[in-house]
Tab-separated table of C-alpha atoms in Angstrom:
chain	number	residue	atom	x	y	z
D	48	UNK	CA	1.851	-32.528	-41.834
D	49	UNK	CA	1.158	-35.863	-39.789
D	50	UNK	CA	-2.474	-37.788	-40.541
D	51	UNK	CA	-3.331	-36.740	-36.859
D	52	UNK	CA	-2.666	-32.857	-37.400
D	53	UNK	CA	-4.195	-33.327	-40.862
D	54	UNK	CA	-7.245	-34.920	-39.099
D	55	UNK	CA	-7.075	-32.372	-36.627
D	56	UNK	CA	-6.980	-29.465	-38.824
D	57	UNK	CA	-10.065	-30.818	-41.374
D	58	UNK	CA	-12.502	-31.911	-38.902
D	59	UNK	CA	-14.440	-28.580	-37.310
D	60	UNK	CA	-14.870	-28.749	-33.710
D	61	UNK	CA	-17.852	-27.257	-30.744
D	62	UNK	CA	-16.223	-26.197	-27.870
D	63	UNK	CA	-16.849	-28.701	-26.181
D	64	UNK	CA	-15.088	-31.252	-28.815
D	65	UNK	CA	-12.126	-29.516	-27.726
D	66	UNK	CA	-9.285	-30.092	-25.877
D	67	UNK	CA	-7.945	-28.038	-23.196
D	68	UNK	CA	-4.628	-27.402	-25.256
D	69	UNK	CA	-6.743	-26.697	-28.238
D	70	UNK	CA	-8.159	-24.214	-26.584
D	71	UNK	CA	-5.687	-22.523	-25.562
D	72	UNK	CA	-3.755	-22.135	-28.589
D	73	UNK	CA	-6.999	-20.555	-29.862
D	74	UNK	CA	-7.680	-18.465	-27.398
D	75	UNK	CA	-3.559	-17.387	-27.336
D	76	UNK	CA	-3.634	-16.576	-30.930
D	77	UNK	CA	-6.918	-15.264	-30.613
D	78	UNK	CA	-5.489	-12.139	-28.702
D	79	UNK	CA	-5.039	-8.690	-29.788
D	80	UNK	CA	-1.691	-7.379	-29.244
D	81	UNK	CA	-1.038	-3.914	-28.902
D	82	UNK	CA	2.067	-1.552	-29.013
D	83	UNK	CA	1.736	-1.107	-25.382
D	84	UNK	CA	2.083	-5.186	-25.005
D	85	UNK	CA	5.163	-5.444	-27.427
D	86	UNK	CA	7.084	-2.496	-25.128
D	87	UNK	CA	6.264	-4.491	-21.983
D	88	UNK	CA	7.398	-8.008	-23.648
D	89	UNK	CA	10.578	-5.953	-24.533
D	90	UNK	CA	11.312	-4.837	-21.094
D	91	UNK	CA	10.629	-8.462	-19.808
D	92	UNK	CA	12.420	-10.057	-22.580
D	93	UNK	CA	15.650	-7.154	-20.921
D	94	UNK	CA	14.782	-8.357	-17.744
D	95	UNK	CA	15.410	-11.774	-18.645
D	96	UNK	CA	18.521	-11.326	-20.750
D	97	UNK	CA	19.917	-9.026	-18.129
D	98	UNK	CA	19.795	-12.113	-16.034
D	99	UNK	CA	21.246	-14.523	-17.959
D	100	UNK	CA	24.504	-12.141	-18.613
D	101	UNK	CA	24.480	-11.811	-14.871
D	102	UNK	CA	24.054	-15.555	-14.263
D	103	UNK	CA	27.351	-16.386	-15.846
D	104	UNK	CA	29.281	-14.694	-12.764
D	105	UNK	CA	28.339	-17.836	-10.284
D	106	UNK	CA	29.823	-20.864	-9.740
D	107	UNK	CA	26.784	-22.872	-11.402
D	108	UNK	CA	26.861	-20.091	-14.104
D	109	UNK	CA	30.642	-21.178	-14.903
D	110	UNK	CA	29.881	-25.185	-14.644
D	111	UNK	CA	27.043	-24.510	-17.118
D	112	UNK	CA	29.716	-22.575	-19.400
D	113	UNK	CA	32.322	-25.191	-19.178
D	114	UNK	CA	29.800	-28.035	-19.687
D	115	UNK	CA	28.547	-25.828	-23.133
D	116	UNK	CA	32.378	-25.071	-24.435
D	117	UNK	CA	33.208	-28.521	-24.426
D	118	UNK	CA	29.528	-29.628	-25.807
D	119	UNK	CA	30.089	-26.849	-28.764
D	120	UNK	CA	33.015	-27.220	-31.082
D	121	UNK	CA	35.202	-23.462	-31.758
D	122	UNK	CA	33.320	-21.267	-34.568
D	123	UNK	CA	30.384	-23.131	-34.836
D	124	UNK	CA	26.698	-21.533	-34.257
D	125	UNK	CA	25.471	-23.374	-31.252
D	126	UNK	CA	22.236	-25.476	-31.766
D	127	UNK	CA	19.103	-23.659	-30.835
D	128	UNK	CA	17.811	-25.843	-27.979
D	129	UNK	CA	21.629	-26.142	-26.645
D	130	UNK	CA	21.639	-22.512	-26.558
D	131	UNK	CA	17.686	-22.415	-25.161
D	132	UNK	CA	18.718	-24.975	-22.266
D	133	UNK	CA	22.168	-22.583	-21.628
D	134	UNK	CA	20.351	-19.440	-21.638
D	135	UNK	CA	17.365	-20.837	-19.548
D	136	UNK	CA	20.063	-22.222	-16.769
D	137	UNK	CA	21.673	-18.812	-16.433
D	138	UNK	CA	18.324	-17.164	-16.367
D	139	UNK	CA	17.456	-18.293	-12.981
D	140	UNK	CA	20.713	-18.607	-11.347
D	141	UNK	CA	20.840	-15.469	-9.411
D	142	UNK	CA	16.984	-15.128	-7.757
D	143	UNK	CA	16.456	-12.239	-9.487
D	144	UNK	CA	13.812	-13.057	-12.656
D	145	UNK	CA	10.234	-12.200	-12.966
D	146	UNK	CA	7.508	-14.125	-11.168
D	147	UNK	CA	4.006	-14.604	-12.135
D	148	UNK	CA	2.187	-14.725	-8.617
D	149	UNK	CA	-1.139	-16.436	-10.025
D	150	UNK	CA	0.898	-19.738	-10.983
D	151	UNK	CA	4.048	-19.411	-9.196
D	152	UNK	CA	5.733	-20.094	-12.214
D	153	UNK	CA	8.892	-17.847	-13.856
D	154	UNK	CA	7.679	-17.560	-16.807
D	155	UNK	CA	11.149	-15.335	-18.420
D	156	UNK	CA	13.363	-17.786	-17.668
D	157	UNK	CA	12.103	-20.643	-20.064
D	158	UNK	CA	10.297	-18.158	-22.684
D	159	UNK	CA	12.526	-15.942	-23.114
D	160	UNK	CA	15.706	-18.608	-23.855
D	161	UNK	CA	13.590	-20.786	-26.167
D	162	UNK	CA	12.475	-17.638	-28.160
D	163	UNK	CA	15.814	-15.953	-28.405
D	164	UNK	CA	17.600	-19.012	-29.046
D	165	UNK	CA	15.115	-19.549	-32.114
D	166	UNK	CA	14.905	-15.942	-33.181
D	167	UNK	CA	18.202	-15.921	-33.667
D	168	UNK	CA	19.038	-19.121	-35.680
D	169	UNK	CA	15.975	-18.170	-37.614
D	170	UNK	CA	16.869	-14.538	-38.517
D	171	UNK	CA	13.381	-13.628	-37.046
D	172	UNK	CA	12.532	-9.778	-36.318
D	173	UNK	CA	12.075	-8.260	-33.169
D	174	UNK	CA	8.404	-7.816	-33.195
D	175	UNK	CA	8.341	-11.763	-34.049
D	176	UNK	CA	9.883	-12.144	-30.942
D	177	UNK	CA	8.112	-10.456	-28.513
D	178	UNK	CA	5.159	-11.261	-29.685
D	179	UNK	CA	6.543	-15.188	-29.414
D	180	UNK	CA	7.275	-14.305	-25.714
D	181	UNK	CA	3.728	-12.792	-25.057
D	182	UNK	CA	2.477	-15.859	-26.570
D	183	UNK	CA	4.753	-18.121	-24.312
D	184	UNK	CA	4.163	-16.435	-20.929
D	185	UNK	CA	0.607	-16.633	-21.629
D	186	UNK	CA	0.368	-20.585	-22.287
D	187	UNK	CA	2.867	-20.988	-19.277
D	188	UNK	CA	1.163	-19.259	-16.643
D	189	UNK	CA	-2.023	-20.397	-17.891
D	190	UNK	CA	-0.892	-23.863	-17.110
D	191	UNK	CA	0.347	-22.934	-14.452
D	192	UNK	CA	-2.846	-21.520	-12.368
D	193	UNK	CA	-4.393	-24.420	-13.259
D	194	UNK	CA	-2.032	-27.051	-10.981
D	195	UNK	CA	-3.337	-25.775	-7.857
D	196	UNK	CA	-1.811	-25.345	-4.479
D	197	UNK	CA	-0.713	-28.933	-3.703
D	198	UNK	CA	1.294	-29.234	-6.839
D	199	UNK	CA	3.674	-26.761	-5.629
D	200	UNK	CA	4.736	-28.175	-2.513
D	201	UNK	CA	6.376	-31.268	-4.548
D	202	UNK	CA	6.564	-29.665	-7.815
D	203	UNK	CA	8.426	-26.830	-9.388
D	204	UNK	CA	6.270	-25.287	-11.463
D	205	UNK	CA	8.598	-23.386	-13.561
D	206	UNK	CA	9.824	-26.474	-14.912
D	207	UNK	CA	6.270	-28.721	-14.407
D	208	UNK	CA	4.361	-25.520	-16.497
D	209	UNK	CA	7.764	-24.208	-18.309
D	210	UNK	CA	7.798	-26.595	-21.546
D	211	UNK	CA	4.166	-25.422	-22.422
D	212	UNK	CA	5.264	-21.433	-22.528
D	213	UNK	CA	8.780	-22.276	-24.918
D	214	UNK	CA	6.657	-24.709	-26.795
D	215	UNK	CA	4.544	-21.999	-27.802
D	216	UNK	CA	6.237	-19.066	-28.320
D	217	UNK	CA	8.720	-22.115	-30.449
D	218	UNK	CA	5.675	-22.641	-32.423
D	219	UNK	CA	4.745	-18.773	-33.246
D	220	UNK	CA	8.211	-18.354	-34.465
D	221	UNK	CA	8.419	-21.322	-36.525
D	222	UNK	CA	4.902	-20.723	-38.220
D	223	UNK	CA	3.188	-23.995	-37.207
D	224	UNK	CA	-0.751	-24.543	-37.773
D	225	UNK	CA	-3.150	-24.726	-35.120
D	226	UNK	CA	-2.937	-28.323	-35.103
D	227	UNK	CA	0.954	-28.622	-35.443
D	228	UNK	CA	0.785	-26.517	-32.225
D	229	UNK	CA	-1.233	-28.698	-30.030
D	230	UNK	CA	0.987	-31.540	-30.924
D	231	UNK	CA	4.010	-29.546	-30.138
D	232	UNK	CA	2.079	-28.332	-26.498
D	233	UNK	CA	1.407	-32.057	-25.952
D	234	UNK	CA	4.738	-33.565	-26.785
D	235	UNK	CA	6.069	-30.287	-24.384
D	236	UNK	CA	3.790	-31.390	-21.509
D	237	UNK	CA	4.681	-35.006	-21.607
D	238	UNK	CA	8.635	-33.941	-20.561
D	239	UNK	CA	7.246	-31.964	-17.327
D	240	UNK	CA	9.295	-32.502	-14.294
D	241	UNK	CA	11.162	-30.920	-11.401
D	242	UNK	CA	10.764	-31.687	-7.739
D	243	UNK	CA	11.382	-29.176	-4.578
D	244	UNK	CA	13.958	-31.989	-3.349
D	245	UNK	CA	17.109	-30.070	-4.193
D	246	UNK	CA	16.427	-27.327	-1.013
D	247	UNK	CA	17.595	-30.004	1.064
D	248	UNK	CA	20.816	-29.876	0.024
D	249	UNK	CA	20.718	-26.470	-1.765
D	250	UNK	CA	21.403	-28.613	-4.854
D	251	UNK	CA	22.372	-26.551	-7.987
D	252	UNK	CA	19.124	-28.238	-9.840
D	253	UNK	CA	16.844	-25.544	-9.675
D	254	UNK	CA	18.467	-24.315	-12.419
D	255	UNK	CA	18.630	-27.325	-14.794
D	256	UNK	CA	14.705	-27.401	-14.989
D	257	UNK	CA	14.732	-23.927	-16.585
D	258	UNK	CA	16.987	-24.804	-18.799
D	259	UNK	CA	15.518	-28.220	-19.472
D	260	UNK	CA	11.915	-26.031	-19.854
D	261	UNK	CA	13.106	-24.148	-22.091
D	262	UNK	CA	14.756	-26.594	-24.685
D	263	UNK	CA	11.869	-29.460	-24.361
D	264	UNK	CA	9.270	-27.234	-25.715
D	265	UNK	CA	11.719	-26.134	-28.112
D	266	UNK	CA	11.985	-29.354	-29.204
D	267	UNK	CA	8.640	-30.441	-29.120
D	268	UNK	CA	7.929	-27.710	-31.375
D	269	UNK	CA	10.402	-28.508	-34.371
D	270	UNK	CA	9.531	-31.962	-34.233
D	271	UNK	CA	5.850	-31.079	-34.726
D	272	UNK	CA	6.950	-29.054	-37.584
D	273	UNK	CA	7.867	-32.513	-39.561
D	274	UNK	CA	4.853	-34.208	-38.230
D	275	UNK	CA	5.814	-35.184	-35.230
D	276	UNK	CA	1.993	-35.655	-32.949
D	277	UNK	CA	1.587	-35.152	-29.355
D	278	UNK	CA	-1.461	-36.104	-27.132
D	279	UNK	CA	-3.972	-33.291	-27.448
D	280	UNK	CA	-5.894	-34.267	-23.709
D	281	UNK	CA	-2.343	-33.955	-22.283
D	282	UNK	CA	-3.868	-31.990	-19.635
D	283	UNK	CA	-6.805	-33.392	-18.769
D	284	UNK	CA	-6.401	-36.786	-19.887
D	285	UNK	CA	-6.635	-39.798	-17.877
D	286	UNK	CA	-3.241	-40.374	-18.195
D	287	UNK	CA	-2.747	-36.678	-18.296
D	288	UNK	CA	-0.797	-33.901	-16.662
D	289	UNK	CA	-3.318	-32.502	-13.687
D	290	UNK	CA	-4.466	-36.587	-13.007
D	291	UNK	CA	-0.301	-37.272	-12.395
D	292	UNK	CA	0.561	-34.235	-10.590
D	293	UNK	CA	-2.158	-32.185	-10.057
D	294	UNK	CA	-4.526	-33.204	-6.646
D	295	UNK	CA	-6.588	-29.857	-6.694
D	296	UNK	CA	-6.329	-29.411	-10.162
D	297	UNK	CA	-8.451	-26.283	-11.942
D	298	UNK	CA	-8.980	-27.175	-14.979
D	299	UNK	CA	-11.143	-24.211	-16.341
D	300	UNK	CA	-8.236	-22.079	-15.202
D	301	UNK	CA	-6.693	-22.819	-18.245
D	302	UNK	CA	-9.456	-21.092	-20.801
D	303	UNK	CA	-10.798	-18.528	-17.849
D	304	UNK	CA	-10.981	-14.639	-18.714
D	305	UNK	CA	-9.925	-15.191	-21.912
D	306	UNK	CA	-10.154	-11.348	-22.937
D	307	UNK	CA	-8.429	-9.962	-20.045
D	308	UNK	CA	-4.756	-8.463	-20.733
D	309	UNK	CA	-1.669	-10.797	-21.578
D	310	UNK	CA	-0.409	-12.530	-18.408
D	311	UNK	CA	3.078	-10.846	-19.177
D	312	UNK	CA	1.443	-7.648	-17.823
D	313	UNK	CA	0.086	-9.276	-14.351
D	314	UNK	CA	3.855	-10.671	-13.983
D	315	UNK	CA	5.945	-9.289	-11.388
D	316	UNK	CA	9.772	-8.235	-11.656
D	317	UNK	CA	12.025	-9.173	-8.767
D	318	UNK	CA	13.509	-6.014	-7.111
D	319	UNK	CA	16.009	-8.067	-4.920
D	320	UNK	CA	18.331	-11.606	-5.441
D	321	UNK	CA	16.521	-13.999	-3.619
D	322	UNK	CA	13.199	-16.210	-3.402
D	323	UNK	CA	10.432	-14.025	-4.490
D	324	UNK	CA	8.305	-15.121	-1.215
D	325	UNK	CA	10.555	-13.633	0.576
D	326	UNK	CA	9.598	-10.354	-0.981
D	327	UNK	CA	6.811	-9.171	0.806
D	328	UNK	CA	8.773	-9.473	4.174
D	329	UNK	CA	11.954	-7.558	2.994
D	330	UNK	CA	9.782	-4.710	1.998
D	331	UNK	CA	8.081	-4.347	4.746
D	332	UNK	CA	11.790	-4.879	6.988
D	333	UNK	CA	13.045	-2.173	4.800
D	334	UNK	CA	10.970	0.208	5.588
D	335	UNK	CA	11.208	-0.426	9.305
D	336	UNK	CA	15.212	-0.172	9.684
D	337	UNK	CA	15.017	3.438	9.292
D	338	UNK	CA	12.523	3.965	12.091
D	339	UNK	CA	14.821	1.245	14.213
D	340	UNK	CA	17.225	3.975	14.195
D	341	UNK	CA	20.072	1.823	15.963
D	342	UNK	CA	17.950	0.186	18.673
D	343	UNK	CA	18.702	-2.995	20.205
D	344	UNK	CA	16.008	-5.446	18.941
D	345	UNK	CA	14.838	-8.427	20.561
D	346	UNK	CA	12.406	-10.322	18.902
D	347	UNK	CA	11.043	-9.842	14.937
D	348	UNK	CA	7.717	-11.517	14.007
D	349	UNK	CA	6.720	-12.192	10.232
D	350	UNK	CA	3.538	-13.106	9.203
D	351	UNK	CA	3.236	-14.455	5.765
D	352	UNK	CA	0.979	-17.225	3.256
D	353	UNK	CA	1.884	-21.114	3.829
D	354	UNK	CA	3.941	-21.244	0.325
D	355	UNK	CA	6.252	-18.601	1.952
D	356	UNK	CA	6.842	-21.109	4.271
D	357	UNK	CA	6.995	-24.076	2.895
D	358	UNK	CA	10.502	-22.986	0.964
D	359	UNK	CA	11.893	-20.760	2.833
D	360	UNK	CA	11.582	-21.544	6.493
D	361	UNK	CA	15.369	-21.663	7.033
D	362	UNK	CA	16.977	-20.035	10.284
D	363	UNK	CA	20.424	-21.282	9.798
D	364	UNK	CA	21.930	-20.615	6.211
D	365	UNK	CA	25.369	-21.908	5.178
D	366	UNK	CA	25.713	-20.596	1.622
D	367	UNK	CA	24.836	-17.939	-0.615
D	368	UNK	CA	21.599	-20.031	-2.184
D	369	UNK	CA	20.702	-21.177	1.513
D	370	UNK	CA	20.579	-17.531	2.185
D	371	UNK	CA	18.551	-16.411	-0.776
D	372	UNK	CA	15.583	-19.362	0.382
D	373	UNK	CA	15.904	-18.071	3.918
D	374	UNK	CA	13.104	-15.739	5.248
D	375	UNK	CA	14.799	-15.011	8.480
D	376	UNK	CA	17.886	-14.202	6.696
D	377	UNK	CA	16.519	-11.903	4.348
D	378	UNK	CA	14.668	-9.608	7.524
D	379	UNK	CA	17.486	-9.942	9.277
D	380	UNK	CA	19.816	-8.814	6.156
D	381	UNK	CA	16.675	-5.716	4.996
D	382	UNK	CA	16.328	-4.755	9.192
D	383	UNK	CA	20.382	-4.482	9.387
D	384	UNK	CA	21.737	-3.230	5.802
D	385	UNK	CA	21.276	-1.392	2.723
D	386	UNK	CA	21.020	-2.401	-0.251
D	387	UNK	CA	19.677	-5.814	0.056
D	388	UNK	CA	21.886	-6.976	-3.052
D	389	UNK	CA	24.426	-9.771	-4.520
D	390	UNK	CA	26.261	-8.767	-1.644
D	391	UNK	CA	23.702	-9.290	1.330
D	392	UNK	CA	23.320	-13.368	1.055
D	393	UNK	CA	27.585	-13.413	0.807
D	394	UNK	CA	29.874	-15.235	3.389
D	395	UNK	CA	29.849	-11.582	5.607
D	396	UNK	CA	26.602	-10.968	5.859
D	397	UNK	CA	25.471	-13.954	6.804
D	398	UNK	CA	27.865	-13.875	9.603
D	399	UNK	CA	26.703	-10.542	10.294
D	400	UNK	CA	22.827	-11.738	10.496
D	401	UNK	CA	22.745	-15.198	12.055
D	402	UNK	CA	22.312	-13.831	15.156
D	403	UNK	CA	18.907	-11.507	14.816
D	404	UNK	CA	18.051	-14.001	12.217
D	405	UNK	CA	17.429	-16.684	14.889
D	406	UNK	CA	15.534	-14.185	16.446
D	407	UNK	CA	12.612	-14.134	13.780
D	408	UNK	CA	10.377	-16.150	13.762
D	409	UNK	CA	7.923	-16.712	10.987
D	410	UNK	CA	4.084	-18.053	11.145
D	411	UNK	CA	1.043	-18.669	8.151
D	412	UNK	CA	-1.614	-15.939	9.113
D	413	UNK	CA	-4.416	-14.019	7.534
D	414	UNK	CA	-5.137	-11.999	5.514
D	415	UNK	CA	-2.316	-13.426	3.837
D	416	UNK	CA	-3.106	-17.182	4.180
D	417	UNK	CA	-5.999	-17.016	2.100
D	418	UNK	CA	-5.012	-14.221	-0.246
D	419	UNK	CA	-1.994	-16.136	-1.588
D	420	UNK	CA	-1.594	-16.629	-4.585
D	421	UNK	CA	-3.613	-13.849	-5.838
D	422	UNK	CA	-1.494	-11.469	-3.498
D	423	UNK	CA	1.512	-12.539	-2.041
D	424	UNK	CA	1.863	-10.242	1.317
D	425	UNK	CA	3.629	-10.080	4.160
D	426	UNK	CA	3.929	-7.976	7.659
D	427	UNK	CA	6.845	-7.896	9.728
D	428	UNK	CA	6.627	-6.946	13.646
D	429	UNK	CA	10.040	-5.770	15.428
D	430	UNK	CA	10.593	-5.649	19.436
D	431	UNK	CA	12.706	-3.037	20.472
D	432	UNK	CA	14.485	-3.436	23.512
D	433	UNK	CA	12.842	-0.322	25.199
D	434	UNK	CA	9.295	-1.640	25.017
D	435	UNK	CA	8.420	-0.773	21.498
D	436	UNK	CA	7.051	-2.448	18.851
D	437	UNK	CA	6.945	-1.406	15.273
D	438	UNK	CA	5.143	-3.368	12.415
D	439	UNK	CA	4.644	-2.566	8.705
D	440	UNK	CA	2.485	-4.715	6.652
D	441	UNK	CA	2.281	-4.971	2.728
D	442	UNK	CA	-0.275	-6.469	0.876
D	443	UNK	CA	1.527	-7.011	-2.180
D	444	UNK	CA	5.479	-6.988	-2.930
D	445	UNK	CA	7.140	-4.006	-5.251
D	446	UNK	CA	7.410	-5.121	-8.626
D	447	UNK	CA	3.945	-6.615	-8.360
D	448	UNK	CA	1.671	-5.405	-10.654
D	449	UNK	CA	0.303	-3.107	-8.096
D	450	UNK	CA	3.137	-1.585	-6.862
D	451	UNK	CA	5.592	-2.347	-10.313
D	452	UNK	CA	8.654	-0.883	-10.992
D	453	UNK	CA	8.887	2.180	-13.501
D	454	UNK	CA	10.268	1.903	-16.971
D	455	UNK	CA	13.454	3.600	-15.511
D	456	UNK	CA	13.612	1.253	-12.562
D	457	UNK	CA	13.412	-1.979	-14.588
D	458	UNK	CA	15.977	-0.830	-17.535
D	459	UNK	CA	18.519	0.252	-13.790
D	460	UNK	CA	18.390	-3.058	-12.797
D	461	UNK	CA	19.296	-4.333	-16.460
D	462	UNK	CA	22.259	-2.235	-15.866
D	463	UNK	CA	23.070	-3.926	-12.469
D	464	UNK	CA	22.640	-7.406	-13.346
D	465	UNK	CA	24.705	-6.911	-16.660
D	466	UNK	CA	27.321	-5.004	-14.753
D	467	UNK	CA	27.521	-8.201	-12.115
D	468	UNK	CA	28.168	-9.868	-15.718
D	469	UNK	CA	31.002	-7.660	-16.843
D	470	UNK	CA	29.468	-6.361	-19.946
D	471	UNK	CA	31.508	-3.911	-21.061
D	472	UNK	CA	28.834	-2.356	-23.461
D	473	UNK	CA	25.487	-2.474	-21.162
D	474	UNK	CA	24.193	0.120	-22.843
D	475	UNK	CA	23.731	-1.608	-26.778
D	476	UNK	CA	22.318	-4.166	-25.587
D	477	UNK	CA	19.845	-2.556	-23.553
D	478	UNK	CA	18.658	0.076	-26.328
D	479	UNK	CA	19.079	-2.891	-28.710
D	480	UNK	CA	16.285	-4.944	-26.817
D	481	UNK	CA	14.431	-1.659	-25.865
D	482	UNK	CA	14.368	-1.388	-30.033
D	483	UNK	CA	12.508	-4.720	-30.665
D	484	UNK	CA	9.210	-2.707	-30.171
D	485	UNK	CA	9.670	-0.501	-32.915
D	486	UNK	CA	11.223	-3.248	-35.336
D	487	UNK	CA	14.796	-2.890	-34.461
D	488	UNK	CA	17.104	-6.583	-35.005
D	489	UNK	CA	18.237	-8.933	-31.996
D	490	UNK	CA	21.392	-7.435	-30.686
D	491	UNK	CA	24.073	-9.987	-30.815
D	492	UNK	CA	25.111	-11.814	-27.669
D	493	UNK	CA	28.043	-13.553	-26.620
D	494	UNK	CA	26.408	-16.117	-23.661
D	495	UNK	CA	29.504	-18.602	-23.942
């Protein structure tokens, strides 16, 4: 162990003594975890496996493959933060991995790649690591509803709050000390990055900072295993993380309601392929095709929360990912079809839906202004040509935490995304994750 950890770990702290990142490891490993947690880290952890099978079948899924096959030499186990920065690449690929609303941050995408990646070259058991990916999304999204609104509009925050959730659920799986942790954290924090610029071009980098997330806290943790220190104030340092990138930072965020349930339970599960803020909206359009009933429409009005905006005001779309950030798209596509899936942001559909999608028009309004990000809503008005108008409103999106998806619904979309994958034997590898609750062993993968 380094001086600074040993330092660290000797000298007994107040609470106020303490650094932010201190106190969140304790508080983290503080928490009770109960057999209800452990099944709903196993679904989650399904969730995000399911996507990173699925991810593969994309053009940036098959660069990402190439770019690893030539990286990994034939018959060789592939190094555990090679495989974390693969996994966590093809994770978010296809729009269709969790959200946590609260910091706007993916949380599976980046925990789940670092942990599995680990577990594996470790030989670690399944309850190991679950309760590594409770521990992960907890220190992510913790971080994460601590930037505060105006980081987001420059900032990713999957990848800005990402290398704090694989750095420790890395560090539960590896066994490090308190102290080791916090070095690992700050180490993790000090490789933040990602910027919103790629939407301009519909870029493929989105996906590179999940997969950079997810192997820089990996890193950061089995460095601090050999001693390795890291600032402790990374946070709220001078030279810190929230005075860099964080204008309306909230710092307290961090350590607030420390005994309420593990932020993997208040994170929401994406029912359709595209931007999750464009959720709210397609539920709502969904449930007014059927009463449309084959009338012409002439105008469609959504109102939604600024963030909403801000990434996915997009009338025109030209690709598939243009499509999936497009709020005008995705009403016209959940007024006009069904199901809004894979298929609904392709080449024909957006042919199909350029012209009512020029008709919508979107606008920041309340309630949902000032309820985001606590509840991400949405209500969508539709002109009829004969005079009507019809309107639905929802407050939250399904697969929120107040309107989630059922056991059954989560493990059918497992079965959709790895189908989109072509694995042949869906069905192992679902039970075999479903398992890790009870103590069952990682089912093996084949990612590359």
């Amino acid at each position: 162990m380094s001086n600074a950890s040993t330092r660290s770990a000797g000298m007994p702290q107040t609470v106020e003594d303490r650094s932010l990142t201190q106190g969140l490891v304790g508080l983290i490993r503080g928490k009770s975890v109960a057999a209800s947690d452990l099944d709903a880290a196993a679904l989650f952890t399904l969730d995000a496996v399911a996507n990173i099978l699925a991810g593969r079948n994309s053009v940036p899924g098959r660069i990402l493959l190439a770019w690893s096959q030539e990286k990994t030499r034939a018959n060789t186990e592939p190094d555990p933060a090679h495989l974390a920065f693969l996994m966590g690449g093809l994770c978010h690929i296809l729009e269709t991995d969790d959200l946590h609303r609260e910091s706007v941050v993916h949380p599976g995408c980046v925990v789940v790649p670092a942990a599995w990646a680990l577990a594996r070259h470790r030989r670690a058991g399944g309850r190991a690591l679950l309760e590594a990916v409770l521990q992960g999304f907890e220190a992510t999204t913790r971080v994460g509803m601590a930037v505060g609104p105006a980081h987001y509009r420059i900032w990713h925050n999957t990848a800005t709050c990402g290398p704090y959730g694989s750095a420790m659920a890395a560090s539960a799986l590896i066994g490090l000390s308190d102290a080791q942790t916090v070095d690992a954290l700050g180490n993790a924090g000090s490789q933040s990055a990602g910027l919103w610029q790629f939407l301009e071009t519909g870029a493929m980098t989105k996906h590179l900072h999940a997969g950079h997330a997810a192997e820089a806290g990996l890193k950061a943790a089995e460095l601090a295993a050999f001693g390795f220190t890291g600032p402790p104030r990374i946070l709220e340092g001078e030279k810190g993380f929230f005075r860099a990138a964080c204008p309306d930072a909230d710092p307290e965020a961090v350590l607030r309601a420390p005994d309420a349930p593990w932020q993997l339970v208040r994170t929401s599960i994406k029912p359709w392929p595209s931007c999750r803020h464009t959720h709210p909206a397609i539920d709502a359009a969904e449930e007014l095709r059927s009463r449309i009933a084959g009338r012409e429409i002439v105008g469609v009005e959504v109102d939604t929360y600024q963030a909403a905006l801000d990434v996915c005001d997009r009338p025109v779309v030209t690709t598939d990912y243009e499509a999936k950030f497009s709020l005008q798209h995705a009403v016209a596509a959940a007024l006009t079809r069904f199901p809004v899936d894979f298929e609904a942001f392709g080449p024909a559909a957006r042919s199909a839906c350029a012209a009512l999608a020029l008709k919508v028009s979107i606008a920041a309004r309340e309630p949902y202004l000032s309820a985001y990000p606590t509840a991400w809503g949405a209500e969508v008005r539709v002109r009829l040509a004969d005079g009507t108008t019809l309107k639905v409103a929802r407050r939250n999106a399904k697969g929120d935490p107040e309107a989630p998806l059922s056991s059954d619904e989560m493990i059918a979309k497992a079965h959709m995304l790895l189908a989109h994958g072509g694995v042949a034997d869906a069905g192992r590898i679902v039970d075999g994750i479903l398992g890790l609750a009870t103590g069952g062993a990682l089912p093996d993968l084949t990612v590359v």
